[in-house]
Structure formats: structure tokens, C-alpha cells
Short mmCIF file of C-alpha atoms in Angstrom, two decimals:
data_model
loop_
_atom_site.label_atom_id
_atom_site.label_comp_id
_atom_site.label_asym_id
_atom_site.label_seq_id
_atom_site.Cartn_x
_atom_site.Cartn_y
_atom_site.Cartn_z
CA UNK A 20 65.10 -27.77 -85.49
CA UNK A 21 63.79 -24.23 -86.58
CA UNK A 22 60.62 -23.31 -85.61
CA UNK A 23 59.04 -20.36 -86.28
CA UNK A 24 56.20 -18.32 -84.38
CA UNK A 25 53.65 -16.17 -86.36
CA UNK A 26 53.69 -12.97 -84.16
CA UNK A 27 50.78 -10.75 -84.79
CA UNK A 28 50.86 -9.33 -81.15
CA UNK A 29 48.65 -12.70 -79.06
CA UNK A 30 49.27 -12.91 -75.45
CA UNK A 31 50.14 -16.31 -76.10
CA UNK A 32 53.06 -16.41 -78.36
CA UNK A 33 55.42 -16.17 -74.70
CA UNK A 34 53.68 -19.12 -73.34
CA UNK A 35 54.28 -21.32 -76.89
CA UNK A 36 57.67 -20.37 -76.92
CA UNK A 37 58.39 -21.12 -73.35
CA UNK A 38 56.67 -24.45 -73.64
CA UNK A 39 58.74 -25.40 -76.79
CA UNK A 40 62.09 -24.20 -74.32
CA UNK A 41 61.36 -26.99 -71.82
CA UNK A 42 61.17 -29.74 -74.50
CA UNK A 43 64.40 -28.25 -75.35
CA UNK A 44 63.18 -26.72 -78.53
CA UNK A 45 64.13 -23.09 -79.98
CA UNK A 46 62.12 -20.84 -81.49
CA UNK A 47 61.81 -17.50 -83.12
CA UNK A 48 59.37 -15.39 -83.59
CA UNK A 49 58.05 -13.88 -86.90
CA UNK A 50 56.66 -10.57 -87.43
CA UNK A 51 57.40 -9.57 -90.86
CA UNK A 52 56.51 -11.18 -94.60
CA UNK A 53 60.32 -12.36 -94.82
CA UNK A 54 60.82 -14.05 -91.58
CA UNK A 55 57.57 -16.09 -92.33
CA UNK A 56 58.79 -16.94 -96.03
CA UNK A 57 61.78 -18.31 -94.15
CA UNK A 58 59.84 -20.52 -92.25
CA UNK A 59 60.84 -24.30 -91.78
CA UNK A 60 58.23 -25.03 -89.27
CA UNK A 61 55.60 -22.87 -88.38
CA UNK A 62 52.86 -22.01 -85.44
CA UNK A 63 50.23 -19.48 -85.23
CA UNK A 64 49.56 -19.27 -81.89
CA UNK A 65 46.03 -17.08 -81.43
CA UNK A 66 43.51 -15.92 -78.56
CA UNK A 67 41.53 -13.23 -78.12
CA UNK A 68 39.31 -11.83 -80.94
CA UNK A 69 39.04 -13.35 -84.08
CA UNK A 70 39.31 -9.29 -86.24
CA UNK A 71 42.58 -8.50 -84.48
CA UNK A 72 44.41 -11.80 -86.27
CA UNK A 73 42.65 -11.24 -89.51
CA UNK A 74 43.57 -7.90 -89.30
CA UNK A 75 47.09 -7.99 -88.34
CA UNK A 76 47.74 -10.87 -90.80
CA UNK A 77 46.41 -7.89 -93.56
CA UNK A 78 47.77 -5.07 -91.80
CA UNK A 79 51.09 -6.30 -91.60
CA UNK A 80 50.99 -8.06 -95.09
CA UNK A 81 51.28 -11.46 -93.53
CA UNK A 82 48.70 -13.09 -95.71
CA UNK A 83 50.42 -14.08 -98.72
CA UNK A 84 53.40 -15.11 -97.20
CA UNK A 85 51.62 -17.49 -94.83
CA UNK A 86 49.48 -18.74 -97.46
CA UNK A 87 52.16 -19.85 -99.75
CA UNK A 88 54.14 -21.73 -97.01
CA UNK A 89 50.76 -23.68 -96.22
CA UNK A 90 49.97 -24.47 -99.70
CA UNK A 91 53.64 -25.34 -100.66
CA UNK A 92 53.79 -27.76 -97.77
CA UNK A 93 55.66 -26.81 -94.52
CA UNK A 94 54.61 -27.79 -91.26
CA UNK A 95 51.85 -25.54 -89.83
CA UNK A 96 50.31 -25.93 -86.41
CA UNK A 97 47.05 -23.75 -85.28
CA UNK A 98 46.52 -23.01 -81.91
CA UNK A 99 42.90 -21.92 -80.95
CA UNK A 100 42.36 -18.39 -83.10
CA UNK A 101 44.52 -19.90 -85.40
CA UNK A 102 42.67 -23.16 -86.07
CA UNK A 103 39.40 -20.83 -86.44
CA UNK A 104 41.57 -18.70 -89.27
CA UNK A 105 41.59 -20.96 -91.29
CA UNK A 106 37.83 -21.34 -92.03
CA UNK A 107 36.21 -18.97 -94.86
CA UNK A 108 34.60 -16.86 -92.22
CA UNK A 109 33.38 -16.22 -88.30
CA UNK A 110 30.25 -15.32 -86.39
CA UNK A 111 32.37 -13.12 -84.22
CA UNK A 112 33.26 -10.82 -87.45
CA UNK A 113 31.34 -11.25 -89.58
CA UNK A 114 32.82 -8.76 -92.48
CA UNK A 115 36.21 -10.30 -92.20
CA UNK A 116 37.11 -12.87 -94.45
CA UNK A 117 39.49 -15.87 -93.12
CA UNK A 118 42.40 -17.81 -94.74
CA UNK A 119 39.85 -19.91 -96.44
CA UNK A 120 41.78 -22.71 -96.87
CA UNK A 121 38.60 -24.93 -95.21
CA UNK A 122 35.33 -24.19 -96.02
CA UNK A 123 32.90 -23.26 -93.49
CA UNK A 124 32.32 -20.56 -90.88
CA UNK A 125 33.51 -20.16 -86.90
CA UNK A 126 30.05 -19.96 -84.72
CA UNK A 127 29.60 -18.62 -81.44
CA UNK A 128 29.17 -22.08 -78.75
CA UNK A 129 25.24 -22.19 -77.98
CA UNK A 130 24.14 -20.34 -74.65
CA UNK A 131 22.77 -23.22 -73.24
CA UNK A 132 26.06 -23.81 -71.83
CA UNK A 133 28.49 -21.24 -69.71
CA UNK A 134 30.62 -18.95 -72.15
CA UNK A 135 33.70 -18.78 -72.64
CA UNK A 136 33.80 -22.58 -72.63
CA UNK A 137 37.16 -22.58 -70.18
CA UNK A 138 38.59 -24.92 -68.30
CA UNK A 139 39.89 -28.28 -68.96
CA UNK A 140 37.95 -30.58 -71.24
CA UNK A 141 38.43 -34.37 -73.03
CA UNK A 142 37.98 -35.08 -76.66
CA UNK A 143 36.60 -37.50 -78.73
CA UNK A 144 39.17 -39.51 -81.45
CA UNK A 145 37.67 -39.97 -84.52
CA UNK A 146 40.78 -41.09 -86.69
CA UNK A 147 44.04 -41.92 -85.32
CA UNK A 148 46.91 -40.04 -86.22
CA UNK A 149 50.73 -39.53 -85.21
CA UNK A 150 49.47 -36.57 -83.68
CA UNK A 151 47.67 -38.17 -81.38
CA UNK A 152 49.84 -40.68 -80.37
CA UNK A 153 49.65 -41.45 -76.51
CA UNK A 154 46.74 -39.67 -76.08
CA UNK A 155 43.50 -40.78 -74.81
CA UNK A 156 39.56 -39.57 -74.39
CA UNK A 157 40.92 -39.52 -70.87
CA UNK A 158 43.74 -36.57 -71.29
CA UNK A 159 42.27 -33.54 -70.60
CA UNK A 160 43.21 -29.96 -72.65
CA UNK A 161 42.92 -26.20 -71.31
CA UNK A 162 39.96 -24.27 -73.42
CA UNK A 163 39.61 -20.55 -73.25
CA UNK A 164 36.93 -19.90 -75.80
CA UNK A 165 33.66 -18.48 -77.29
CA UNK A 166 33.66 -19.48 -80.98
CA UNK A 167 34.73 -22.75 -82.80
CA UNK A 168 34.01 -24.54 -86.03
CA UNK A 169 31.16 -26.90 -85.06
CA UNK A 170 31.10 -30.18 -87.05
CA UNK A 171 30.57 -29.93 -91.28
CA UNK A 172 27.50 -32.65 -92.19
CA UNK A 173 29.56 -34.17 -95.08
CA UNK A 174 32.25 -36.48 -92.30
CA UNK A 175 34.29 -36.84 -95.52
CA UNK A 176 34.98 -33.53 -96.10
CA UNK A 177 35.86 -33.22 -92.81
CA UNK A 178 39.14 -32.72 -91.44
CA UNK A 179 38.33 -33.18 -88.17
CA UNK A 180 40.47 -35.88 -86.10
CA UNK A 181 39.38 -35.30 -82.79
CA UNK A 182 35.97 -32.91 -81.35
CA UNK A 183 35.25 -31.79 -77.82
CA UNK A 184 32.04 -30.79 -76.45
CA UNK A 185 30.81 -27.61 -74.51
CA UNK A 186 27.04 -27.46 -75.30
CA UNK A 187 27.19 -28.21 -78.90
CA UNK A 188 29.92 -31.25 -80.26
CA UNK A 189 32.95 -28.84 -81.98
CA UNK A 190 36.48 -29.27 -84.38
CA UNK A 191 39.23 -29.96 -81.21
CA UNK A 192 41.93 -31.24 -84.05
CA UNK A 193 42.10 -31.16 -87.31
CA UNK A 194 44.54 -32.45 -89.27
CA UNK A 195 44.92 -32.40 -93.36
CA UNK A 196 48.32 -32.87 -95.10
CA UNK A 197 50.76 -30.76 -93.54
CA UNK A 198 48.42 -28.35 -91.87
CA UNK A 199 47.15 -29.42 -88.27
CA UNK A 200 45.20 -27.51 -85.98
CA UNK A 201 44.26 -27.24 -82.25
CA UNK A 202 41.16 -25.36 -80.44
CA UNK A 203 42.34 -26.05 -77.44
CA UNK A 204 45.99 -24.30 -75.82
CA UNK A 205 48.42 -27.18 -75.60
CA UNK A 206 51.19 -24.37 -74.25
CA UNK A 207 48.96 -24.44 -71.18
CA UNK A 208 47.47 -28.28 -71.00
CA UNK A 209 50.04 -29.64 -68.87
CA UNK A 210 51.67 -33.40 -70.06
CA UNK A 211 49.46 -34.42 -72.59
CA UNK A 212 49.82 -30.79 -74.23
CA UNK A 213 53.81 -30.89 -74.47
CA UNK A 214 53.04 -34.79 -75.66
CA UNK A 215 50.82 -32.70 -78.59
CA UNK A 216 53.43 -30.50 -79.45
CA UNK A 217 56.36 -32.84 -79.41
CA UNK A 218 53.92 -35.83 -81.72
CA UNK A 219 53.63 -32.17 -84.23
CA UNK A 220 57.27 -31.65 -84.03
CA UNK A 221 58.67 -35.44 -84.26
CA UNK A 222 58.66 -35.73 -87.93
CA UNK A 223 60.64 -32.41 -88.81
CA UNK A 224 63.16 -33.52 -86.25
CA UNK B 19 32.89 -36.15 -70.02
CA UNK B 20 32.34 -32.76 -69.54
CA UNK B 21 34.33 -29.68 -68.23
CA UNK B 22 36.16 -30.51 -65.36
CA UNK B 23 35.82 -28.83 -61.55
CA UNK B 24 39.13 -26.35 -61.30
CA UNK B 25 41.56 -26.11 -58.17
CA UNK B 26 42.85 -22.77 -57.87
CA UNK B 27 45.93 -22.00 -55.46
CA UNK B 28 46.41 -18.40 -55.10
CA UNK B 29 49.64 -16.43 -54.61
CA UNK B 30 49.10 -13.37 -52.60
CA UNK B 31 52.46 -11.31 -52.51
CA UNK B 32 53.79 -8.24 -52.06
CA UNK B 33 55.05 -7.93 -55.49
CA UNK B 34 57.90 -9.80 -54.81
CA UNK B 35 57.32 -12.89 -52.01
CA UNK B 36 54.12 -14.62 -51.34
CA UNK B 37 53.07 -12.99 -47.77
CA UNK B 38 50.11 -14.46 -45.59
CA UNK B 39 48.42 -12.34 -42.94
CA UNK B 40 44.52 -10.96 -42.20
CA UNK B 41 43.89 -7.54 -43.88
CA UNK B 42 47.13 -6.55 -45.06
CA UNK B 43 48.21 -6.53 -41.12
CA UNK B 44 50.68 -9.20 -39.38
CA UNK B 45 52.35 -10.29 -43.11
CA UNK B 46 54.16 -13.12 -42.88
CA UNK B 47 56.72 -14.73 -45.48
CA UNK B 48 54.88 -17.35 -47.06
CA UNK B 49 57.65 -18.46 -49.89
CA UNK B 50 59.01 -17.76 -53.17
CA UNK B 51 56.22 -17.17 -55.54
CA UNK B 52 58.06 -19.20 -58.47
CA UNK B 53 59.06 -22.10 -55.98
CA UNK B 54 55.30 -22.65 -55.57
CA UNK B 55 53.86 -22.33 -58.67
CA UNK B 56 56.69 -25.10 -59.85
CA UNK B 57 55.23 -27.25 -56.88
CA UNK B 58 51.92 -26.69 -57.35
CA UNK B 59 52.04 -27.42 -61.58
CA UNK B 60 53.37 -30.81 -60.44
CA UNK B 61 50.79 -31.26 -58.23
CA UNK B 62 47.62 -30.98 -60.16
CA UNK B 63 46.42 -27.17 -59.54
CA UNK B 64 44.37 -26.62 -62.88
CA UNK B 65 45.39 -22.86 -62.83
CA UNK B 66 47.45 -20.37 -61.10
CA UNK B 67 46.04 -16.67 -59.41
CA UNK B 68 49.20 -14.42 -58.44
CA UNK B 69 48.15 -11.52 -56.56
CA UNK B 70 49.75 -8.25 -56.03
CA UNK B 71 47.91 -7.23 -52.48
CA UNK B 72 50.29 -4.48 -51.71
CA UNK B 73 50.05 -3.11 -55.52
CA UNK B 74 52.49 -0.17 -55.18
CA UNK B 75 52.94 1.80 -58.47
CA UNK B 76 56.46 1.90 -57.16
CA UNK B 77 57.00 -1.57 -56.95
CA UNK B 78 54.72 -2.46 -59.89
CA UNK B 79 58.29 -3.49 -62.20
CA UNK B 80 59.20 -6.43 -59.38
CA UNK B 81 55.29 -7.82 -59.56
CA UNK B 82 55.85 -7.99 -63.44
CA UNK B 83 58.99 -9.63 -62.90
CA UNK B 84 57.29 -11.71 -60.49
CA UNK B 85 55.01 -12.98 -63.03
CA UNK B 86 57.57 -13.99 -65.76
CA UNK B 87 59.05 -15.87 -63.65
CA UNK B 88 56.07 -17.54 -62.34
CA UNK B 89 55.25 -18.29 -65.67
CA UNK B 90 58.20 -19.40 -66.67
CA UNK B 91 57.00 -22.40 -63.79
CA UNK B 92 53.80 -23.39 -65.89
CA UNK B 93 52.23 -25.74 -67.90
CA UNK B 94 48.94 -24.53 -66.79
CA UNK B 95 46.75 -20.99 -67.20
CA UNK B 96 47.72 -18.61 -64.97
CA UNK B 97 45.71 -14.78 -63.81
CA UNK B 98 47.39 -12.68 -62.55
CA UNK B 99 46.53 -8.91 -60.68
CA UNK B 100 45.90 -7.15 -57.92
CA UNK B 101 45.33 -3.01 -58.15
CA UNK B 102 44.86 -2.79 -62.08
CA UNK B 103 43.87 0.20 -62.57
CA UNK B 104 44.14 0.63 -66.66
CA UNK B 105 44.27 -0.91 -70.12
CA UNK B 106 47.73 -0.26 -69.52
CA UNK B 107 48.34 -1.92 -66.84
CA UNK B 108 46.80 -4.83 -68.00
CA UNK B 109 48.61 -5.13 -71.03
CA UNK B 110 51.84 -4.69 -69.13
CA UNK B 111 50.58 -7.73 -66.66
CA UNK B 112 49.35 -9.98 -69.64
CA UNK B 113 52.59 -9.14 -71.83
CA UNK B 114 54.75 -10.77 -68.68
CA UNK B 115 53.11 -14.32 -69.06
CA UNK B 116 49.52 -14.20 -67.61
CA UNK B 117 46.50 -15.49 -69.63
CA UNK B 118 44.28 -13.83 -67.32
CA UNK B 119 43.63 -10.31 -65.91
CA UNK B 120 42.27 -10.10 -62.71
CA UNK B 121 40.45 -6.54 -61.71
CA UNK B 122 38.32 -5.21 -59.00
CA UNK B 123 37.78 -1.37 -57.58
CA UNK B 124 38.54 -0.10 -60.66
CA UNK B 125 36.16 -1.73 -62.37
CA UNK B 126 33.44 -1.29 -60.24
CA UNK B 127 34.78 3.04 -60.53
CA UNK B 128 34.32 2.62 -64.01
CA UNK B 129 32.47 -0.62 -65.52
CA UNK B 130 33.96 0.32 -69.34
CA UNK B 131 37.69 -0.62 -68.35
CA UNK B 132 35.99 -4.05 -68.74
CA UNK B 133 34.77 -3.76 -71.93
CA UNK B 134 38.35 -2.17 -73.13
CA UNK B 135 40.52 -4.92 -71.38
CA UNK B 136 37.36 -7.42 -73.29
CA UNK B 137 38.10 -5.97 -76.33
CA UNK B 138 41.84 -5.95 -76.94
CA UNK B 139 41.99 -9.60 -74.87
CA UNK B 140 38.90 -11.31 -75.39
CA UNK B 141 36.55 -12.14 -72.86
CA UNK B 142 38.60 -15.01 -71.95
CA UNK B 143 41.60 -12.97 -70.51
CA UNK B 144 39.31 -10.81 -68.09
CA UNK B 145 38.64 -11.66 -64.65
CA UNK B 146 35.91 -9.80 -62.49
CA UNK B 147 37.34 -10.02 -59.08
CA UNK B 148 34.19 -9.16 -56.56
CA UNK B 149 35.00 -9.10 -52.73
CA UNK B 150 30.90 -9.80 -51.25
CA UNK B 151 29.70 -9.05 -48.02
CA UNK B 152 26.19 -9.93 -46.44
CA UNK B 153 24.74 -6.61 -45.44
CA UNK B 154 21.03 -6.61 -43.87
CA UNK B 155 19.21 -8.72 -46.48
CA UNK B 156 21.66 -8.84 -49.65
CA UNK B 157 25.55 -8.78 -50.42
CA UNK B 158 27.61 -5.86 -50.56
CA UNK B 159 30.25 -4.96 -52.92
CA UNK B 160 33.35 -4.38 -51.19
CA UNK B 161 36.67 -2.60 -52.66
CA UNK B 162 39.96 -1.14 -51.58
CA UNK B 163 41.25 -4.84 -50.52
CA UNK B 164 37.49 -5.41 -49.06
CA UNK B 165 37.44 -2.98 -46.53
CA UNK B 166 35.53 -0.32 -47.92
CA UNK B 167 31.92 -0.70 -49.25
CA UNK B 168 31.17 0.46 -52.71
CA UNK B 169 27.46 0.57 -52.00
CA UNK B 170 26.59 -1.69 -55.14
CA UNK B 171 24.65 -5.15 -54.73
CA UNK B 172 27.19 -7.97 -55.89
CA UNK B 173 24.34 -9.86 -57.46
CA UNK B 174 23.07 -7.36 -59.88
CA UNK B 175 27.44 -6.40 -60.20
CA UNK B 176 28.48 -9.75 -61.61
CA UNK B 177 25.94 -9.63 -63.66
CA UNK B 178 26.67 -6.04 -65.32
CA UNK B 179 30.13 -7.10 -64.18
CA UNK B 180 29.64 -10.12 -67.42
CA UNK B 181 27.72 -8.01 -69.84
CA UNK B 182 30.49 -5.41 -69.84
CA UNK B 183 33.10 -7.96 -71.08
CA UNK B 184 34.29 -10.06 -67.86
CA UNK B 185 34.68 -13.83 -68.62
CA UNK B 186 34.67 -15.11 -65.55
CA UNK B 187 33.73 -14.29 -62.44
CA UNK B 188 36.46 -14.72 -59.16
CA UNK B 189 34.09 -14.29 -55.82
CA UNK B 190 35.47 -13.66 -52.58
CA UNK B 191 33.46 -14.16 -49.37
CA UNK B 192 34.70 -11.23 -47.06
CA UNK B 193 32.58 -12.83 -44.37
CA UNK B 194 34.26 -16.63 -45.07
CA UNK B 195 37.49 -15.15 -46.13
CA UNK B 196 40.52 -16.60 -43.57
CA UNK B 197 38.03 -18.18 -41.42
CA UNK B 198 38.43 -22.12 -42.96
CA UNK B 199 34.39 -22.83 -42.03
CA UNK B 200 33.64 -23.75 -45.59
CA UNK B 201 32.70 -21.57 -48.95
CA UNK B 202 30.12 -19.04 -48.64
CA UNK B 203 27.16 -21.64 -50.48
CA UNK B 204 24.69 -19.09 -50.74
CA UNK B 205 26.96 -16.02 -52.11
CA UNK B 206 28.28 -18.95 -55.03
CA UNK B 207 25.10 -19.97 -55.80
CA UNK B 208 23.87 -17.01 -56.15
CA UNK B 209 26.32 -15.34 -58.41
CA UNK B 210 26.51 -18.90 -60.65
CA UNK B 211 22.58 -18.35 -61.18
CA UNK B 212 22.64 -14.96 -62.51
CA UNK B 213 25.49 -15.20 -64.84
CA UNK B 214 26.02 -17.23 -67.81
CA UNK B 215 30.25 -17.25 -67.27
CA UNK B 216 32.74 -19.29 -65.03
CA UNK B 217 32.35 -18.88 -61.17
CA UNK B 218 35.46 -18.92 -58.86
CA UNK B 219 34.78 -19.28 -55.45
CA UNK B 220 36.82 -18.16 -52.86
CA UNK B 221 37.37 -17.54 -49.13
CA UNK B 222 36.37 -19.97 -46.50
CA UNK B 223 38.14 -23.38 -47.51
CA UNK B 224 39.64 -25.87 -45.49
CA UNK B 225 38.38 -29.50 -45.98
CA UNK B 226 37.69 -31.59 -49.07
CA UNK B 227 34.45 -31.36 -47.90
CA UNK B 228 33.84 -27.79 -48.15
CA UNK B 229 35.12 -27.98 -51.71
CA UNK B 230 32.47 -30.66 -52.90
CA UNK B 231 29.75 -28.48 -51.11
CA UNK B 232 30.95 -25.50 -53.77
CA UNK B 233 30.58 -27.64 -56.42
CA UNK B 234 27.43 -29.27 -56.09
CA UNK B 235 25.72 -26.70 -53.78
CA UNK B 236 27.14 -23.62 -54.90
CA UNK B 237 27.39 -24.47 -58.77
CA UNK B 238 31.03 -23.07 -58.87
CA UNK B 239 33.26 -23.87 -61.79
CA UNK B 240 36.20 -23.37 -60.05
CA UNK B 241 37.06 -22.91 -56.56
CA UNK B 242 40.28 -21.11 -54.78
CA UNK B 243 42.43 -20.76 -51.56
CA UNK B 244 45.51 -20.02 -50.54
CA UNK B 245 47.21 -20.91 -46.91
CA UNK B 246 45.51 -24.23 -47.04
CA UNK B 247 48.04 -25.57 -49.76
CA UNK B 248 51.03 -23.43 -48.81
CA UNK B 249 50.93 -24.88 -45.38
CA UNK B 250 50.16 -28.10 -46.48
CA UNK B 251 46.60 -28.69 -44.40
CA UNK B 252 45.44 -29.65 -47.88
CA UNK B 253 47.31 -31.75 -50.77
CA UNK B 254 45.57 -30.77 -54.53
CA UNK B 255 46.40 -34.51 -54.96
CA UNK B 256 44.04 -35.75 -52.44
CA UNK B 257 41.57 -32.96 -52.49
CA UNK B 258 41.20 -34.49 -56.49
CA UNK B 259 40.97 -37.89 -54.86
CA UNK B 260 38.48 -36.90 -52.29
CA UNK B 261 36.53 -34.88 -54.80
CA UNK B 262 36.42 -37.86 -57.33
CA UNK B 263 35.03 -40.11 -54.97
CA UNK B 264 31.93 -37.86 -54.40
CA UNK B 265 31.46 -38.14 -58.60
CA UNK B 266 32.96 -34.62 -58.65
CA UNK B 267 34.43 -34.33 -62.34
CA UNK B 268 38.24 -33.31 -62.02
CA UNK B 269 41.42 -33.41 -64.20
CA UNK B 270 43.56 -36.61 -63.32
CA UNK B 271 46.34 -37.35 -63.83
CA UNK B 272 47.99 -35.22 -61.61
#
């Protein structure tokens, strides 16, 4: 198995690809248009501030490239920034625009709880779905986060397949066609973060 | 279910081993950093501090090193610091495996290194590391490995500490700190009611006891120690146990 890293400078890309490495899995990472065209299976692992992906993905022309392997099918896995990217647009830059290929903008978590939300928090299954297979409202996921896509009123638009709650109820999973997405970091979330990974990865095996 | 309470061993080395001793005097071997942070991942720590307490520039490469391979060790977040002094250095310390950045006196010399390391990390990846100590009728700031007083209240720090860019606050009771009486309660309640981020308490700990105190008393998110697990007084296993017992919410299984 091939799987490729979107590299656009995260502090977490390391921790991804060492957590891959003890489920025995390779990986490369991918800086430039070509190596993500050549993509099999692909991550974006994100954290930090929501401008610096948007703005390496244009900077480095990454964009396009990433865009087409979404749309044409291959595997894609968000982690945390990289669920958000792929909403139209975020609170926390405002003037950016996102991959777009969900509707909807990234909001800042309400005040009334303690920001970031971080730490370890459950989630709530609303569908079931391979890539939650073994895992239970009772596994518990490492958060390190301000913003997240809080829940569209239209369910059936929604791709949501799991939500977690930090003062307001927000997207944990998502999950449409090929593209799945995480808010939380399953590189850092212990057992039932490698069983994440390895339920994304099973299929392309 | 909500966000659960956080165990926090901490790693205090001299770059290269994990050393135990009272003010940087007496330092005794305390273990292989990476041996640890294996041990405690399997045990159930929810996160991992590794501290450079010597913090050479000289030595600075074998704390970096130190950190990769600590990392390599984890399924779980790990900070990492100890004498940052720049955006720099805390790229150099985040680009080695940590999530987290942990600073202190150089911070409180100049507040804006928060909002730089904030900026290129997210709020998130910056720890405010504040060594307290109760001076006439308030807490003191305390920097250069808590021996020297920076003159600044800690309260009205943290707070200025947060709105600068810090994500979560790491407070250290000099008073409690090595004495294994229990968490200063007054110093973490404090700081958790005038911030709106994580609190990490530290300094003090000994029994399971002491822990739910910081919890419930002191409104801490998260609370650390250090010689208690690497000598085994305390398991993270049954501290959990203990802990859920008295309703505290904390990640099982582990």
C-alpha cells in the first residue's frame, strides 16, 4: 500500500507518518503538484491556522491537483484543519476561500466553554460505517482545536457520521463517497485512533 | 460525556536522561526518557511534558534528539521545552515530534514571542509555563527555573499570558513543588477562574486524593507530576481507577 501525505509544512505530518509506521504502513510525503497527482491514497494531515493551509495549498499550486484526485475518486482522509478545508469558508479567515467541496462555513466553538477545546473527548454515532467499525461512544479521541463545522439544519445534506461536543454539538467524522474526514487527531488518540486509521486504510489494502 | 480530566507525567532531563533532584542540585539518574514515555503510553498518561531543565544552547541538538525519539514512543500528545527562548527554537522543538511548546522566562521578558509562536502554530501548540509563588497577599511570578522573581502577579500573567496567544496554561506551585502535600488548590483555582483556556496543575502531588482535590476544587483540566510515577508511589492505572470512583471523568481504557 502507497499512501501519500499532503505536506504543506503542519507539525503533524511526522506524527501521521510515524503512526502509519507502527501499523506497518509506509508513507511518503507530498509537497509538489506531481507527487499529489500520483497519489493512490491520500491524507491531509492539518493543525494550526486555518490561512496557512489555504495558503500553502495556493502558494504551492496544490489546489488543482488535490481537487481532481478527490473528485475522480481516490481515497482521501482529513485530519482536523483538513476536515475544516473542505468547507466553502472559516470564521478564523474569513477572506480565504476553502476547497468547497461541502457547503458551509468553519465557526469559532462558543466561549461558554474553555478554548481550544483540547483534550480527549467521545463522540456521538449517527450512521454506522466501516470506518467506524469497533468503535464506541465510549472510545475517546485527542482534540486540539478552536474552530469546527457545527452541525448543517438539513441532516440529509449532511455528511456527518459521527459529532462531538465542546459547548456547542460539532462535525467529529464525516464521511461521503471516497472522501472521509476527522476533527479530531487519530495520530495522537491512542488504540481507538490507529483502529480509525487502519478501518480508512482496510479497503485499499 | 464531556472532556475528560488529563494525567500528565513529566520528563525532566538534562537533554539527554531524565534526572530527578531539588533545584537543579543533587541530580540523580532517573531513566531513559524514551523507555518511559513507551511505559507510560501503555499505561494510560493522556499526554507527555519532556523538559529540558538544564537547557544548554550547547547541548540543545541531544534534547531535539531526545524528543524524536520520545515521540517516536507515542500514541498520545506530547509538549515539549524547557529554556525556549525564540520562534526558532520552537520551531526546531515542534519540527522533532512535539505538538506542544512549552515557554516561560522568555515569555514573561517579552509577552509577543507568544503571539509569534500563536501565530505560526496555533494557539493549540503554545504552552504558558508559569512557576507561582505566594508572596505577602498574592502570587509571584517566578523565572530562571523558579528561583528568581520576575516581580509580575501570576494572576493578572496567565491572563495576559492567554490573550497574547497561549492555549493553555501549565502552573507550577514553587511553594508545593517536591513537597508531595497535595496541589496548591488556591493557586489552580485561581488561575482556572481568570482564564478561559486549559489549566495544568503542577507541583505538590502524591495521592489519588490530592489529584481529585485539583479537579473538583481547583477546576484544573489537567494535572502533572513527575517522581511519583517514575518511582512507582503512584500507578496512572489506579490513579484513573481511584479518580473514577469519585465521578471524576477520565479516559479508560488504559
Amino acid at each position: 500500500m502507497n499512501v501519500t501525505l499532503l505536506d504543506y509544512g503542519a507539525g503533524n505530518v511526522p506524527s501521521v507518518q510515524r503512526a502509519l509506521h507502527r501499523q506497518g504502513i509506509h508513507s511518503e510525503r507530498a509537497t509538489t503538484p506531481a507527487q499529489i497527482s500520483a497519489a493512490k491514497i491520500l491524507i491531509l494531515p492539518g493543525v494550526g491556522h486555518y490561512a496557512a493551509l489555504i495558503r500553502a495549498l495556493d502558494d504551492q499550486s496544490l489546489r488543482q491537483p488535490l481537487l481532481e484526485k478527490i473528485n475522480e475518486g481516490t481515497p482521501f482522509l482529513g485530519i482536523c484543519l483538513g476536515l475544516q478545508a473542505l468547507f466553502a469558508t472559516s470564521e478564523e479567515a474569513p477572506q480565504l476561500t476553502g476547497l468547497q467541496i461541502f457547503p458551509g462555513q468553519v465557526e469559532k466553538l462558543p466561549q461558554t466553554a474553555k478554548l481550544p477545546h483540547m483534550g480527549w473527548n467521545t463522540l456521538q454515532l449517527s450512521s454506522e460505517s466501516p470506518l467506524l467499525d469497533g468503535i464506541s461512544h465510549q472510545d475517546y479521541f485527542y482534540f486540539a482545536h478552536s474552530y469546527a463545522v457545527t452541525l448543517p439544519t438539513d441532516r440529509s445534506e449532511s455528511p456527518t457520521i459521527a459529532t462531538s461536543h465542546h459547548g456547542k454539538k460539532f462535525i467529529a467524522v464525516l464521511e461521503h463517497k471516497n472522501i472521509c474526514a476527522v476533527q479530531f487527531h487519530p495520530e495522537k488518540s491512542g488504540t481507538p485512533g490507529a483502529r480509525l486509521l487502519a478501518n480508512f486504510l482496510r479497503p485499499h489494502s | 460525556m464531556s472532556l475528560a480530566h488529563r494525567i500528565i507525567p513529566c520528563l525532566d532531563t538534562d537533554g539527554a536522561r531524565v534526572v530527578k533532584g531539588v533545584n537543579f542540585v543533587g541530580l540523580r539518574d532517573a531513566g531513559d526518557p524514551a523507555e518511559l514515555a513507551a511505559r507510560y503510553n501503555a499505561e494510560g498518561a493522556d499526554e507527555l511534558v519532556v523538559l529540558d531543565i538544564a537547557a544548554a544552547r550547547d547541548r540543545r541538538p541531544t534534547f531535539l534528539e531526545t524528543i524524536r525519539r520520545v515521540a517516536a514512543e507515542l500514541a498520545i500528545p506530547l509538549t515539549a521545552g524547557g529554556g525556549v527562548r525564540s520562534l526558532d527554537e520552537a520551531r526546531s522543538v515542534i519540527r522533532a515530534g512535539a505538538d506542544k511548546v512549552t515557554v516561560n522566562t522568555a515569555a514573561v521578558e517579552r509577552p509577543e514571542l507568544l503571539t509569534e509562536l500563536s501565530a505560526e502554530f496555533g494557539a493549540q501548540a503554545v504552552v504558558i509555563a508559569i512557576d507561582a509563588k505566594f508572596k505577602n497577599d498574592h502570587w509571584d511570578v517566578m523565572v530562571r527555573g523558579g528561583r528568581e522573581s520576575a516581580n509580575q502577579n501570576a494572576i493578572a500573567w496567565a491572563q495576559r499570558a492567554a490573550e497574547s496567544g497561549a492555549g493553555e496554561i501549565l502552573v507550577t506551585s514553587v511553594d508545593r513543588d517536591g513537597t508531595q502535600i497535595g496541589f496548591d488548590i488556591p493557586l489552580t483555582r485561581a488561575i482556572a477562574a481568570a482564564v478561559n483556556v486549559p489549566v495544568i496543575a503542577s507541583g505538590g502531588a502524591r495521592l489519588p486524593q490530592h489529584f481529585a482535590e485539583v479537579f473538583r476544587e481547583g477546576q484544573a483540566d489537567a494535572a502533572l507530576a513527575a517522581s511519583i510515577f517514575h518511582d512507582n508511589i503512584q500507578s496512572i492505572r489506579e490513579l484513573k481507577q481511584f479518580l473514577a470512583t469519585q465521578n471524576i471523568e477520565v479516559r479508560f481504557p488504559c
